[in-house]
XYZ file of C-alpha atoms in Angstrom:
175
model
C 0.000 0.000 0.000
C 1.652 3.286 -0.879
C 2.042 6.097 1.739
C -0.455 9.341 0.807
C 0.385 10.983 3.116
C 3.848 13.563 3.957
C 6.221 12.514 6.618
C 7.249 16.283 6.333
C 5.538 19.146 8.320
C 2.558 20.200 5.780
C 2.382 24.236 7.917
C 6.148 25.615 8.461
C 8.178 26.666 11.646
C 8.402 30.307 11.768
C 11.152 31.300 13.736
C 13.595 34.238 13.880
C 17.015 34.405 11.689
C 18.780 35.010 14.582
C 18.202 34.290 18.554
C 21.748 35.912 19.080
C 20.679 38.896 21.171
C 17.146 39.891 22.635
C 17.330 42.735 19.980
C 17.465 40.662 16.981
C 14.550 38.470 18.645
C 12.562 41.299 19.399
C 12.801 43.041 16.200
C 12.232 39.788 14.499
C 8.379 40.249 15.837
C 7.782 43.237 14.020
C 9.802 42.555 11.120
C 8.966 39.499 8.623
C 12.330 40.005 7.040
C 13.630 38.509 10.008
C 11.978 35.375 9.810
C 12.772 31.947 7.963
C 10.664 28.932 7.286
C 11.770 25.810 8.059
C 10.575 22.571 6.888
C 10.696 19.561 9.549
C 10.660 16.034 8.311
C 8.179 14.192 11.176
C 9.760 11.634 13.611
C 7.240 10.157 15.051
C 9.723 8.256 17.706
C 13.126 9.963 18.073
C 16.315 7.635 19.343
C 19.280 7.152 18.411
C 18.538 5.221 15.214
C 16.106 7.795 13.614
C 18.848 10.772 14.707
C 22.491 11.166 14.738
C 24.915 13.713 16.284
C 24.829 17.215 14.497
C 21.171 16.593 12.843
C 18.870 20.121 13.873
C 15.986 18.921 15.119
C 12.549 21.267 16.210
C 11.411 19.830 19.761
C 8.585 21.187 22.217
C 10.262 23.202 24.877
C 11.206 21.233 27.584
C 10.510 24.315 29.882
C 7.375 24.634 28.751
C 6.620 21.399 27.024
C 2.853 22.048 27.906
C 2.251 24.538 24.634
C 2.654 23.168 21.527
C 3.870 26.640 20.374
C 6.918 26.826 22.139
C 8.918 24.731 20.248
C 12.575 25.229 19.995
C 15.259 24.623 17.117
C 18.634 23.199 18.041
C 21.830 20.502 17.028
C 22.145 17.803 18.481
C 25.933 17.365 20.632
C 25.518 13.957 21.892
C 22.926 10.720 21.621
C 22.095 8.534 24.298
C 25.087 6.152 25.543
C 27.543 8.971 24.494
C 29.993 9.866 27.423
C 30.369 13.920 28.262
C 32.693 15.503 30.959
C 31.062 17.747 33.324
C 31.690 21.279 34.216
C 32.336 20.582 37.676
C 35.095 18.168 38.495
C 35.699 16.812 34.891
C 34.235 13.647 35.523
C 32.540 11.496 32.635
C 28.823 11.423 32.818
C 26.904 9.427 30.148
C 24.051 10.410 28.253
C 20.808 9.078 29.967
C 18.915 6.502 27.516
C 15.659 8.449 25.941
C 17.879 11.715 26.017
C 19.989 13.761 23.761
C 22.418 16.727 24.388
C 21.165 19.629 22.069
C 23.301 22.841 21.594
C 22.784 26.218 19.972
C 24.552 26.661 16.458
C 26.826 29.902 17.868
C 29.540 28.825 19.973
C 30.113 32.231 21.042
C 26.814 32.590 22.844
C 26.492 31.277 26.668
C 23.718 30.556 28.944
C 21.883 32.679 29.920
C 22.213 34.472 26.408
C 21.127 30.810 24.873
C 18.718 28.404 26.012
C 20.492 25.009 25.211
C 21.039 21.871 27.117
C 23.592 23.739 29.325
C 20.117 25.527 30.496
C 17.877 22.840 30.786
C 19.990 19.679 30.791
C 19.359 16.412 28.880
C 16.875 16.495 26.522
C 14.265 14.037 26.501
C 13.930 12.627 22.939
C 9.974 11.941 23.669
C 9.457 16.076 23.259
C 11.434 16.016 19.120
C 9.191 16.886 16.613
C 11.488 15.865 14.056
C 14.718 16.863 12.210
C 14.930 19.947 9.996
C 15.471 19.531 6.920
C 15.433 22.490 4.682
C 14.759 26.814 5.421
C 13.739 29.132 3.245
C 14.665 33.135 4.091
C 13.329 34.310 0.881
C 13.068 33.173 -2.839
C 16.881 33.403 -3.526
C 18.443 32.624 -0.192
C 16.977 29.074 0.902
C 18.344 25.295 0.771
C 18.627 21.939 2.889
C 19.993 22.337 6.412
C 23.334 20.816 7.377
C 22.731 17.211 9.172
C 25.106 14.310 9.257
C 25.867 12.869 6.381
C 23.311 9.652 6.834
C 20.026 11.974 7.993
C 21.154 14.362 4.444
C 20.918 11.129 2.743
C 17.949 9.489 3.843
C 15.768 12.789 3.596
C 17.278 13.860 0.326
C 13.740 12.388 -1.262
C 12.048 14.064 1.239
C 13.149 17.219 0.147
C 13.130 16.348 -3.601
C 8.782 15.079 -2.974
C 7.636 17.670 -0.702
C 9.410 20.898 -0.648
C 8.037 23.459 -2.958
C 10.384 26.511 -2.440
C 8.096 28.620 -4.548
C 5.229 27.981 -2.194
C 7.032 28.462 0.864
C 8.736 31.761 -0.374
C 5.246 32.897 -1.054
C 4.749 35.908 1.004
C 8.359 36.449 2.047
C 10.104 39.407 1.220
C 12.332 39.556 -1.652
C 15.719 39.025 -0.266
């Protein structure tokens, strides 16, 4: 029997360009050009065989995991199993199974001026919506998202079926 329906997100994240500063969030409210769309192939249960280390998945907030519109975009550092030194007294802690350490893209920013796993700890996989898979900005600046290698593989049809950049740039400014 063939599948009818998408295993990608049919209505896109919104989300701004930036979450570097409060600023750029805040202006991203009032300003669409500050916004991207981002497509989010579905996983309907997330572990470490449907994700690998450095996919971006979208997950419900696991500070407010209660509203479904507080979802959050980040990479994922380190799958269940994988060892990580702590902060403390550099001792090896392992990754809880059912989690996943998730970091923000910019190195440079730290908590509190991020809201990563260093905030909030391990992430529980149960709250990933799925990984993300391509953004669009406008009609020229838009493409697939860097994953690992296997996840850009296996959702290169995906992308090739269901994304209609035209469609999703509808709307957006120019450039």
């Amino acid at each position: 029997r063939l599948r009818t329906q998408p295993i990608s997100l049919s209505h896109h994240l919104h989300r701004p360009r930036s979450l570097a500063t409060l600023v750029c969030l805040q202006d991203g409210l009032t300003n669409p050009s500050a916004f991207e769309k981002l497509v989010v192939r579905l996983i309907p249960r997330s572990s470490s065989r449907t994700l690998a280390v450095g996919d971006v998945v979208a997950f419900n907030s696991p500070l407010n995991s209660h509203d479904p519109n507080s979802l959050m975009v980040r990479r994922v550092a380190a799958l269940e199993g994988h060892p990580m030194l702590t902060t403390d007294d550099d001792s090896v802690e392992r990754v809880p199974l059912g989690h996943c350490w998730v970091l923000a893209d910019n190195e440079q920013l730290q908590p509190p001026d991020v809201i990563d796993s260093r905030a909030f700890g391990f992430l529980d996989m149960q709250l990933i919506l799925g990984r993300v898979i391509y953004r669009v900005r406008n009609s020229k600046q838009h493409g697939p998202v860097a994953n690992s290698p296997q996840s850009e593989a296996a959702d290169a049809a995906v992308i090739e079926g269901e994304v209609d950049v035209d469609e999703l740039a509808a709307g957006m400014p120019a450039e």
